[in-house]
Coordinates of C-alpha atoms in Angstrom, one line a residue:
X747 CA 138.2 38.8 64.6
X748 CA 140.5 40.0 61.8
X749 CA 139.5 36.7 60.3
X750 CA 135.8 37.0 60.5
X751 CA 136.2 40.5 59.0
X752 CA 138.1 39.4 55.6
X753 CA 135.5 37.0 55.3
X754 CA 132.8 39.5 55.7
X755 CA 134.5 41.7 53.1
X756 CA 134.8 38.9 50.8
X757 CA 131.2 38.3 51.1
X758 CA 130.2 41.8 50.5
X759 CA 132.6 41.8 47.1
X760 CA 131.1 39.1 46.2
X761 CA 127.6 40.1 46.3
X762 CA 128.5 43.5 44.6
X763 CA 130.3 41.7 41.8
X764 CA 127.3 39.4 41.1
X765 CA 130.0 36.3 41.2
X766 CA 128.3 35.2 44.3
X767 CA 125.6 32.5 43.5
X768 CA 122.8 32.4 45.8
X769 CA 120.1 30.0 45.1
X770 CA 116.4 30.0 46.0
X771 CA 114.6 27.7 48.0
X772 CA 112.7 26.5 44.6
X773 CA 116.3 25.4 43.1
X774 CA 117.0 28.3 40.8
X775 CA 119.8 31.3 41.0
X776 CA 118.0 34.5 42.4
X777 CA 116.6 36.7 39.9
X778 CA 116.3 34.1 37.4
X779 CA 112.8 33.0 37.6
X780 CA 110.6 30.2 39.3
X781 CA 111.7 26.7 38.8
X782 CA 108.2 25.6 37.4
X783 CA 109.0 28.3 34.5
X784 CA 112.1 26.9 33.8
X785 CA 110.5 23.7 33.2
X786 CA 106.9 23.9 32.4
X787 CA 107.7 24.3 28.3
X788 CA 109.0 20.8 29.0
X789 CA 107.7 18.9 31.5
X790 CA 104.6 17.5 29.4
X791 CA 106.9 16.2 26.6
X792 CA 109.5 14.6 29.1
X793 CA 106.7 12.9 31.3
X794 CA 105.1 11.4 27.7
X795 CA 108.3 9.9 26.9
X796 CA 110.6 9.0 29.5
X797 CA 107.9 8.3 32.4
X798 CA 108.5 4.6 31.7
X799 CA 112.4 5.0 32.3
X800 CA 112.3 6.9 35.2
X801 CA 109.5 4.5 37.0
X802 CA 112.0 1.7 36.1
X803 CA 114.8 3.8 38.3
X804 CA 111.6 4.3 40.9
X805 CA 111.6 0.3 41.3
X806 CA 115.4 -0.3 41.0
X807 CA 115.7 2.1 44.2
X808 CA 113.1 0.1 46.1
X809 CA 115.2 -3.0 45.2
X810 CA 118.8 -2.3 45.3
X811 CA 120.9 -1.2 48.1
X812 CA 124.1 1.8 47.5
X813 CA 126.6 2.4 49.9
X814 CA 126.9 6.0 51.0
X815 CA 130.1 6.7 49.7
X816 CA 129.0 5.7 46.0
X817 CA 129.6 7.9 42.8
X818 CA 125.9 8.9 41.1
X819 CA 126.2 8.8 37.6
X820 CA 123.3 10.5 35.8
X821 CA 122.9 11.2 32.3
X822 CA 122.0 9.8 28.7
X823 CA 122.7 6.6 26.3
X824 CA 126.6 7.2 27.5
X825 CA 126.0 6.6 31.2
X826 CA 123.4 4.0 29.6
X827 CA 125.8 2.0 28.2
X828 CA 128.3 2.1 29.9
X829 CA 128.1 -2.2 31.5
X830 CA 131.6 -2.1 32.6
X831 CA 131.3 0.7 34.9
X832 CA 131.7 -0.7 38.2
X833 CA 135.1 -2.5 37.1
X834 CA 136.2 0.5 35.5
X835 CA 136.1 3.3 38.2
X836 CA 136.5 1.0 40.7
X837 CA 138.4 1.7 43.4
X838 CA 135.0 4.4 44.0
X839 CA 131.8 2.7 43.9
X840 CA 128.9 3.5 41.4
X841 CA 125.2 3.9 40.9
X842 CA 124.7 4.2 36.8
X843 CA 121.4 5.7 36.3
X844 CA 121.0 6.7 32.5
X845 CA 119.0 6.5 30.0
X846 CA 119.1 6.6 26.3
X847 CA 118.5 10.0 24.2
X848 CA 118.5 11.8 27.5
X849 CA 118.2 15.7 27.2
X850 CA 118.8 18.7 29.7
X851 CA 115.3 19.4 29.1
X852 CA 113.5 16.0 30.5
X853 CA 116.4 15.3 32.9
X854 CA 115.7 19.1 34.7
X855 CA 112.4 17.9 34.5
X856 CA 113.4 14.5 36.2
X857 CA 116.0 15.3 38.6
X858 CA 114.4 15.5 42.1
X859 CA 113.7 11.9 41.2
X860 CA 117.2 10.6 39.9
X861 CA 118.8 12.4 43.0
X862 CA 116.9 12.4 45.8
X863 CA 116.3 8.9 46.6
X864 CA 120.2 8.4 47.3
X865 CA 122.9 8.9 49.8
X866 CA 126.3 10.2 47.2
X867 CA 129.8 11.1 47.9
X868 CA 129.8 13.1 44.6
X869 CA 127.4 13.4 41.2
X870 CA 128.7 12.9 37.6
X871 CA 126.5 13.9 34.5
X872 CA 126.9 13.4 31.1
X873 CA 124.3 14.5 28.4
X874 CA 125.1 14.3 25.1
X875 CA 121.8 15.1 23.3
X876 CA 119.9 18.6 23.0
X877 CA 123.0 20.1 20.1
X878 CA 122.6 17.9 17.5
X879 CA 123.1 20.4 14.5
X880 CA 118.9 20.4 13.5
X881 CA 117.2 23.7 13.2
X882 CA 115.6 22.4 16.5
X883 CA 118.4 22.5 18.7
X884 CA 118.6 23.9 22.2
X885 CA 120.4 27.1 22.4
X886 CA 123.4 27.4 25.0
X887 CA 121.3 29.9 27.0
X888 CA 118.4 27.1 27.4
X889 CA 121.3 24.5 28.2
X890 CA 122.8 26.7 30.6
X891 CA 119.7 27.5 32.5
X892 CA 118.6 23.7 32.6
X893 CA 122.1 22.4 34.0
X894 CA 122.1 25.4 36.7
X895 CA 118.7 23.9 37.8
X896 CA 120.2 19.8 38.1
X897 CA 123.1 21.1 39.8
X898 CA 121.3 23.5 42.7
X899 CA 118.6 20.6 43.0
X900 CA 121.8 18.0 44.1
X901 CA 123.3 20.8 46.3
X902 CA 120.2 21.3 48.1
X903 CA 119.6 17.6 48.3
X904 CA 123.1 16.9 50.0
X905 CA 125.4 20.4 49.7
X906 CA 128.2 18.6 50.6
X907 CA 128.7 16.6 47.9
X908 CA 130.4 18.0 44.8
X909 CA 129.1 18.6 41.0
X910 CA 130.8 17.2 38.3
X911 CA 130.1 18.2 34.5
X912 CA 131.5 16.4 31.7
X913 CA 132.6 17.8 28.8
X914 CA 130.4 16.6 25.1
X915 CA 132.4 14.4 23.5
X916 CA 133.4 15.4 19.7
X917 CA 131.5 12.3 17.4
X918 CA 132.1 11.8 13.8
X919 CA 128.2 11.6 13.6
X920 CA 127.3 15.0 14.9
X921 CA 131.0 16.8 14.1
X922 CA 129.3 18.8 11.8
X923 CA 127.5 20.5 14.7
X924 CA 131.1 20.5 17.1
X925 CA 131.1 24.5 16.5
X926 CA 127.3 24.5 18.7
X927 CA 128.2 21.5 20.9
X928 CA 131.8 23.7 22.0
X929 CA 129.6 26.8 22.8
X930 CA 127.3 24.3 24.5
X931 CA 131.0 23.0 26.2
X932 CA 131.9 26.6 27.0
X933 CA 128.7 27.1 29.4
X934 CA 129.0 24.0 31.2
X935 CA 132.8 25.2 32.0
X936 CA 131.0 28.8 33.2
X937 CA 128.8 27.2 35.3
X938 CA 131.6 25.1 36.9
X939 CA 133.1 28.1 37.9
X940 CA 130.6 29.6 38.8
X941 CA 129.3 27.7 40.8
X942 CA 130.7 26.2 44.1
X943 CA 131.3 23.0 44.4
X944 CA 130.8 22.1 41.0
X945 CA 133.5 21.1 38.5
X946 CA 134.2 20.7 35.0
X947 CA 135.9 17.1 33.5
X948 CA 137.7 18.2 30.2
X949 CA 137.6 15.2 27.7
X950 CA 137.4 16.4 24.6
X951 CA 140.3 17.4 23.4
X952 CA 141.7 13.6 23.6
X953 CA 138.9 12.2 21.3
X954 CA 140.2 14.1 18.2
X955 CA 143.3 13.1 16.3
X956 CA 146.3 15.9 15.7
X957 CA 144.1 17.4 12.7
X958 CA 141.0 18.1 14.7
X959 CA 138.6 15.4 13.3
X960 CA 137.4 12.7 16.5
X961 CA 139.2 9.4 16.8
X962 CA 137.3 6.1 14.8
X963 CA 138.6 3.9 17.4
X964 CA 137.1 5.5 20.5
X965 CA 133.7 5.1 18.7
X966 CA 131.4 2.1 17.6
X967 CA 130.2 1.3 14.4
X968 CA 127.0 4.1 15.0
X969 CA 130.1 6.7 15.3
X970 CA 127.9 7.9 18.1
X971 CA 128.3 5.9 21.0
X972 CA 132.0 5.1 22.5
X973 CA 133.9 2.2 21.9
X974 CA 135.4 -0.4 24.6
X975 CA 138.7 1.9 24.1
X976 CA 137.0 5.0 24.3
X977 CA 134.9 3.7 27.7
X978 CA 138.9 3.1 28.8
X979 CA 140.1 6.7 28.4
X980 CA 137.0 8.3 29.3
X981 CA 137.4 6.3 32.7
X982 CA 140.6 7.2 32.9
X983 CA 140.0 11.2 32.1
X984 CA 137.1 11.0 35.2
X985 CA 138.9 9.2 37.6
X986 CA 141.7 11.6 37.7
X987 CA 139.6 14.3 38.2
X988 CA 137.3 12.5 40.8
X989 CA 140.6 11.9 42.5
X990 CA 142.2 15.8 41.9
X991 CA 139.2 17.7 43.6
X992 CA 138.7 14.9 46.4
X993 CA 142.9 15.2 47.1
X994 CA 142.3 19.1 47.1
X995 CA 139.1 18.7 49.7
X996 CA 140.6 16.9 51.8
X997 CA 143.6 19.2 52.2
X998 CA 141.5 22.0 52.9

């Protein structure tokens, strides 16, 4: 009984504080709006260019067969490219479904249909688009709001199964815009802890040398897109965390 009544006063704090996140049936935190608002200043745009992409995920889920227990990994060019990601996360199994120049925008827009159709021990997203350092650029507020959406939409699709964030990664091509893309970095943390069962995979900081400018030889020639050594650390940096919150889940 004494039990049941700390966690009922928990609750309660909770709720007063606003720290609680409760989330409507549509996907989005209470008092924040319909999801089709969130979206509907994007959704025509995304559909004209990346319909193509995401019917070619459509097909590959009719044709290929995941195992349960796999790792989703959703997000743009990064997750793309990224050939050697079976060998390189092994021992967890992976489902790579990205696609190059990816935004927050188009894949809110598009998540129901990169989630749903599979069975996941855990999601990892990467998008690295949107903060570019053009006049254009998505605010953090906008960024915020569209990541809160992908994440409820995978909770409510399987609650179960944690959330994982990674952090942008600081490029020579875009550095000039690393003040935005942090502030950008800074939400994504929030909404990690914020949000339960969602967490936050800090990689930044080992992508820049001692004087604060990125690394040349985690990077290809576009100095853009990550290298064969920079695919090796940022492995490295995931799978440690992947194997952190699991230890800490399991001990609970």
């Amino acid at each position: 009984m004494m039990r049941l009544f700390l966690l009922f006063v928990t609750f309660v704090a909770a709720v007063s504080s606003g720290t609680l996140n409760l989330v409507a049936q549509d996907g989005q935190p209470e008092g924040s709006g319909s999801a089709e608002e969130l979206l509907a200043p994007y959704r025509a745009a995304a559909e004209k260019k990346w319909s193509d992409d995401i019917a070619a995920f459509d097909e590959l889920n009719r044709t290929e067969s995941n195992p349960d227990d796999a790792i989703l990994f959703i997000g743009s060019s990064s997750i793309r490219r990224w050939s050697t990601m079976a060998v390189d996360m092994a021992p967890y199994r992976t489902i790579r479904r990205g696609y190059g120049g990816a935004k927050f925008t188009d894949m809110a827009v598009f998540v129901d249909r990169l989630v749903s159709p599979h069975r996941y021990r855990a999601i990892v997203m990467f998008v690295g688009n949107g903060v570019v350092g053009n006049p254009d650029d998505h605010t953090p507020d906008q960024i915020e709001a569209l990541a809160r959406h992908i994440v409820a939409v995978s909770h409510q699709h399987q609650p179960g199964a944690p959330f994982f964030l990674i952090e942008i990664t600081p490029c020579e091509k875009r550095f000039d815009a690393w003040g935005k893309i942090r502030a950008v970095n800074a939400r994504l943390r929030e909404i990690a802890l914020s949000t339960p069962n969602t967490y936050f995979i800090p990689t930044a900081s080992h992508y820049l040398k001692s004087d604060g400018t990125p690394r040349a030889e985690l990077f290809v020639e576009d100095k853009l897109h990550l290298s064969e050594a920079g695919y090796d650390l940022w492995s490295t940096l995931i799978r440690r965390r992947l194997d952190d919150v699991f230890r800490a889940i399991a001990a609970e």
